[in-house]
Coordinates of C-alpha atoms in Angstrom, one line a residue:
M28 CA -5.6 -9.9 4.5
C29 CA -2.5 -7.9 5.6
R30 CA -1.5 -4.9 7.7
L31 CA 0.5 -1.9 6.6
A32 CA 2.0 1.4 7.7
A33 CA 3.6 4.3 6.0
Y34 CA 5.4 7.3 7.5
L35 CA 6.5 10.8 6.3
G36 CA 8.1 13.4 8.4
A37 CA 11.2 14.1 10.5
E38 CA 13.9 11.4 10.2
I39 CA 13.2 8.7 12.9
P40 CA 14.2 5.1 13.6
L41 CA 11.9 2.7 11.8
E42 CA 11.0 1.2 15.2
N43 CA 9.0 4.3 16.1
I44 CA 6.3 3.1 13.7
I45 CA 7.0 -0.6 13.3
A46 CA 7.8 -1.8 16.8
R47 CA 7.5 0.7 19.6
P48 CA 3.9 2.0 19.6
R49 CA 1.3 0.1 21.8
H50 CA -0.4 -1.2 18.7
S51 CA 2.6 -1.1 16.3
L52 CA 2.7 -2.9 13.0
L53 CA 4.6 -5.7 14.8
V54 CA 1.8 -6.1 17.3
Q55 CA -0.8 -6.1 14.5
S56 CA 1.1 -8.9 12.8
Q57 CA 0.0 -11.1 15.7
D58 CA -3.1 -9.4 16.9
A59 CA -4.9 -7.5 14.2
Q60 CA -8.2 -6.1 15.4
E61 CA -9.8 -4.9 12.1
A62 CA -9.0 -7.8 9.7
K63 CA -10.6 -11.2 9.0
L64 CA -7.4 -12.9 10.2
R65 CA -5.8 -11.7 13.4
V66 CA -2.4 -13.2 12.5
N67 CA -0.4 -12.0 9.5
G68 CA 2.6 -14.4 9.4
D69 CA 3.3 -15.0 5.7
G70 CA 6.3 -12.6 5.5
F71 CA 7.1 -8.9 5.9
G72 CA 8.8 -6.1 4.2
I73 CA 10.1 -2.5 4.6
A74 CA 10.9 0.1 1.9
W75 CA 12.7 3.1 3.1
Y76 CA 14.2 6.2 1.5
G77 CA 17.6 7.7 2.2
H78 CA 20.1 9.7 0.2
L79 CA 19.3 8.0 -3.1
P80 CA 16.1 8.3 -5.2
E81 CA 15.4 4.6 -5.1
P82 CA 14.2 3.0 -1.8
G83 CA 16.1 0.3 0.1
L84 CA 14.3 -3.0 0.6
F85 CA 14.3 -5.5 3.4
K86 CA 11.9 -8.5 3.0
D87 CA 11.6 -12.0 4.2
V88 CA 9.2 -14.9 4.4
L89 CA 9.5 -15.3 8.1
P90 CA 6.7 -13.9 10.3
A91 CA 7.8 -10.4 11.4
W92 CA 7.9 -11.4 15.1
A93 CA 10.2 -14.4 14.3
D94 CA 12.9 -12.6 12.3
T95 CA 15.8 -11.9 14.8
N96 CA 17.3 -9.3 12.4
L97 CA 14.2 -7.1 12.3
P98 CA 14.5 -5.4 15.8
S99 CA 18.1 -4.4 15.1
V100 CA 17.3 -3.1 11.6
C101 CA 14.3 -1.1 13.0
R102 CA 16.4 0.3 15.8
L103 CA 19.4 1.5 13.8
V104 CA 17.9 2.4 10.4
R105 CA 16.5 6.0 10.3
S106 CA 14.4 7.4 7.5
R107 CA 12.1 10.4 6.8
L108 CA 9.8 8.3 4.6
F109 CA 9.2 4.5 4.8
L110 CA 6.6 1.9 4.1
A111 CA 6.2 -1.4 6.0
H112 CA 3.9 -4.4 5.5
V113 CA 3.1 -7.7 7.2
R114 CA 1.5 -10.3 5.0
A115 CA -1.4 -12.7 5.3
A116 CA -1.3 -14.4 1.8
T117 CA -4.4 -14.5 -0.3
T118 CA -2.8 -15.1 -3.7
G119 CA 0.8 -16.3 -4.4
A120 CA 3.0 -18.5 -2.3
A121 CA 4.9 -17.4 0.8
S122 CA 8.1 -16.3 -0.9
R123 CA 10.3 -13.3 -0.7
D124 CA 9.3 -12.2 -4.2
N125 CA 5.7 -12.1 -3.1
C126 CA 6.3 -10.0 0.0
H127 CA 5.5 -6.3 -0.1
P128 CA 6.5 -3.6 -0.6
F129 CA 7.3 -3.9 -4.3
A130 CA 9.7 -1.4 -5.8
H131 CA 10.5 -0.1 -9.3
G132 CA 12.8 2.9 -9.8
R133 CA 11.8 5.6 -7.2
W134 CA 8.4 4.0 -6.5
A135 CA 7.5 1.6 -3.7
F136 CA 4.0 0.0 -3.4
M137 CA 2.1 -2.2 -1.0
H138 CA -1.5 -3.6 -0.9
N139 CA -4.0 -5.1 1.5
G140 CA -7.0 -6.8 0.0
C141 CA -7.6 -9.1 -3.0
I142 CA -8.7 -9.1 -6.6
G143 CA -11.6 -11.5 -6.8
N144 CA -11.3 -14.5 -9.1
F145 CA -7.7 -13.4 -9.9
A146 CA -6.8 -16.6 -11.7
A147 CA -9.4 -15.8 -14.4
L148 CA -8.5 -12.1 -14.6
R149 CA -4.7 -12.5 -14.5
R150 CA -4.0 -13.1 -18.1
D151 CA -5.9 -10.1 -19.3
M152 CA -4.2 -8.0 -16.6
E153 CA -0.8 -9.2 -17.8
A154 CA -1.6 -8.2 -21.3
C155 CA -2.1 -4.6 -20.3
I156 CA 1.3 -4.3 -18.7
A157 CA 4.0 -2.6 -20.8
D158 CA 7.0 -4.7 -21.8
E159 CA 9.4 -2.6 -19.8
F160 CA 7.5 -3.2 -16.6
Y161 CA 6.5 -6.8 -17.3
A162 CA 10.1 -7.8 -17.6
T163 CA 10.7 -6.7 -13.9
R164 CA 8.0 -9.0 -12.5
R165 CA 9.3 -11.4 -9.9
G166 CA 6.3 -12.8 -8.0
T167 CA 2.8 -14.2 -8.6
T168 CA 0.5 -11.9 -6.6
D169 CA -2.4 -9.8 -7.7
S170 CA -0.8 -6.9 -5.8
E171 CA 2.4 -6.9 -7.9
L172 CA 0.3 -7.0 -11.1
F173 CA -1.7 -4.0 -9.9
F174 CA 1.5 -2.1 -9.2
L175 CA 2.8 -2.9 -12.7
L176 CA -0.5 -1.7 -14.2
L177 CA -0.2 1.6 -12.4
L178 CA 3.3 2.0 -13.8
S179 CA 2.2 1.1 -17.3
N180 CA -0.6 3.7 -17.0
G181 CA 1.7 6.6 -16.2
L182 CA 2.2 6.5 -12.4
D183 CA 5.6 8.3 -12.8
T184 CA 4.0 11.4 -14.3
D185 CA 0.4 11.5 -13.0
P186 CA -0.5 9.2 -10.1
K187 CA -4.2 10.2 -10.0
A188 CA -4.7 9.6 -13.7
A189 CA -2.8 6.4 -13.5
L190 CA -5.0 5.1 -10.7
D191 CA -8.2 6.1 -12.5
A192 CA -7.0 4.3 -15.7
T193 CA -5.9 1.2 -13.8
L194 CA -9.1 0.8 -11.9
A195 CA -11.1 1.4 -15.0
R196 CA -9.2 -1.3 -16.8
L197 CA -9.5 -3.7 -13.9
L198 CA -13.2 -3.2 -13.6
E199 CA -13.6 -3.7 -17.3
I200 CA -11.7 -7.0 -17.1
A201 CA -13.7 -8.1 -14.1
G202 CA -17.0 -7.3 -15.8
R203 CA -16.0 -9.2 -18.9
R204 CA -14.4 -12.3 -17.2
G205 CA -16.5 -12.3 -14.0
T206 CA -15.4 -12.6 -10.4
R207 CA -17.7 -15.5 -9.3
G208 CA -19.1 -13.2 -6.6
E209 CA -15.6 -12.6 -5.1
P210 CA -14.9 -8.9 -4.3
L211 CA -12.4 -6.5 -5.7
R212 CA -10.8 -4.9 -2.5
L213 CA -7.9 -2.6 -2.7
T214 CA -6.3 -0.7 0.2
C215 CA -3.0 0.6 -1.0
A216 CA -0.1 2.9 -0.1
F217 CA 2.7 3.9 -2.5
S218 CA 5.4 6.5 -2.6
D219 CA 7.8 8.3 -5.0
G220 CA 10.2 9.1 -2.2
E221 CA 8.7 12.6 -1.6
R222 CA 5.0 11.9 -1.1
I223 CA 2.8 9.0 0.2
F224 CA -0.3 8.2 -1.7
A225 CA -3.0 6.0 -0.2
F226 CA -6.5 4.9 -1.0
R227 CA -9.3 2.4 -0.2
F228 CA -11.5 1.1 -3.0
A229 CA -13.9 -1.9 -3.2
D230 CA -16.7 -3.0 -5.5
D231 CA -18.7 -4.3 -2.6
G232 CA -18.2 -1.2 -0.3
R233 CA -16.0 -3.2 2.1
A234 CA -12.5 -2.0 1.5
P235 CA -9.9 -3.1 4.2
S236 CA -9.3 -0.6 6.9
L237 CA -6.9 2.4 6.8
Y238 CA -6.3 5.4 9.0
L239 CA -4.3 8.6 8.8
S240 CA -2.8 10.2 11.8
D241 CA -2.6 13.8 12.8
C242 CA 0.9 15.0 13.9
L243 CA 2.6 12.3 15.9
D244 CA 5.0 12.9 18.9
H245 CA 8.0 13.0 16.6
G246 CA 6.4 15.5 14.2
G247 CA 5.5 13.3 11.3
R248 CA 2.3 11.7 10.1
A249 CA 1.5 8.1 9.2
F250 CA -1.0 5.9 7.4
A251 CA -1.8 2.6 9.1
S252 CA -4.2 -0.3 8.8
E253 CA -5.1 0.2 12.5
P254 CA -4.2 3.2 14.7
L255 CA -0.7 2.6 16.1
E256 CA -1.7 3.8 19.6
G257 CA -5.1 2.0 19.6
P258 CA -8.3 4.0 19.1
C259 CA -7.8 7.7 19.7
A260 CA -8.8 11.1 18.4
R261 CA -5.6 11.8 16.4
W262 CA -6.3 8.9 14.0
R263 CA -9.0 9.4 11.4
V264 CA -10.5 6.9 9.0
V265 CA -9.3 7.2 5.4
E266 CA -12.5 7.6 3.3
P267 CA -13.1 5.1 0.5
D268 CA -12.9 6.2 -3.1
I269 CA -10.5 9.0 -2.3
L270 CA -6.8 9.2 -3.2
Y271 CA -4.9 10.8 -0.3
E272 CA -1.7 12.6 -1.1
L273 CA 0.5 13.2 1.9
G274 CA 3.4 15.6 1.4
S275 CA 5.6 17.9 3.5
D276 CA 3.0 20.7 3.1
G277 CA 0.0 18.6 4.2
V278 CA -2.6 16.4 2.7
A279 CA -4.5 16.8 -0.6
V280 CA -7.5 14.5 -1.4
H281 CA -8.6 13.6 -4.9
A282 CA -11.9 11.8 -5.7
I283 CA -11.2 8.5 -7.4
N284 CA -13.1 8.2 -10.7
P285 CA -12.5 5.1 -12.7
S286 CA -14.6 6.5 -15.5
R287 CA -11.8 9.1 -15.9
G288 CA -9.8 6.2 -17.5
T289 CA -12.5 6.0 -20.2
G290 CA -12.6 9.7 -21.0
N291 CA -15.2 11.2 -18.6
L292 CA -14.5 14.3 -16.6
E293 CA -13.0 13.7 -13.1
R294 CA -14.6 14.9 -10.0
P295 CA -13.1 17.9 -8.2
M296 CA -10.2 17.9 -5.8
R297 CA -10.2 19.3 -2.3
S298 CA -7.4 19.9 0.2
M299 CA -6.8 19.0 3.9
S300 CA -4.1 21.0 5.5
S301 CA -4.3 19.4 9.0

């Protein structure tokens, strides 16, 4: 499993989320408290947004704590919206192309979890990816394929509908091919440069952890695999089977309904302003 964090708010140095907090993402890379593996040393990555629509990317296969460039980058680069990830590989070799976040156009995406029996499901998943997105594939992970499926299903125009359709297709493939009892577990965060979307979903009810902060000291809010300050009242658990949409005006929550991808009516949306 992996650890991730995503921030939206006032422009801050990346280190305010990645390195400085008591239980920062960098600390979690060596001492995760809510994951099967405490160490996440198979690479890291950051996607940050600046004056262009497309995010900048900085990724490497070194463990986050061993890259001597990372502290300087995190101290000097400032952003109003960024995603960061430390990897514990489940599928795909330890390579830069397999490190998260993945990016296409204005979108950046990262994942914690696994798609059970991926080797048996991979070819059918690949067949569902539009040519324009398949041609951009660089790595070998289940995570990148899931991102390309989201793009193929209309992520750029309707993220909620794209997620419902992608999960519906994945569950259909898994049901047909079988997962050999291995779970489908997806905890993901992704952004278009204006909003951060995040969700937890698992077919065995055990999606990897994710939290959403209230207002932080520097005014923004963040998603993180584990609270960056350790357990405290201003971090709340992200409910499973809900797509959270964090924007400058607060948080909207949308019930995930994979059957929406097969034509059924979706469940209602509710909002969270705080």
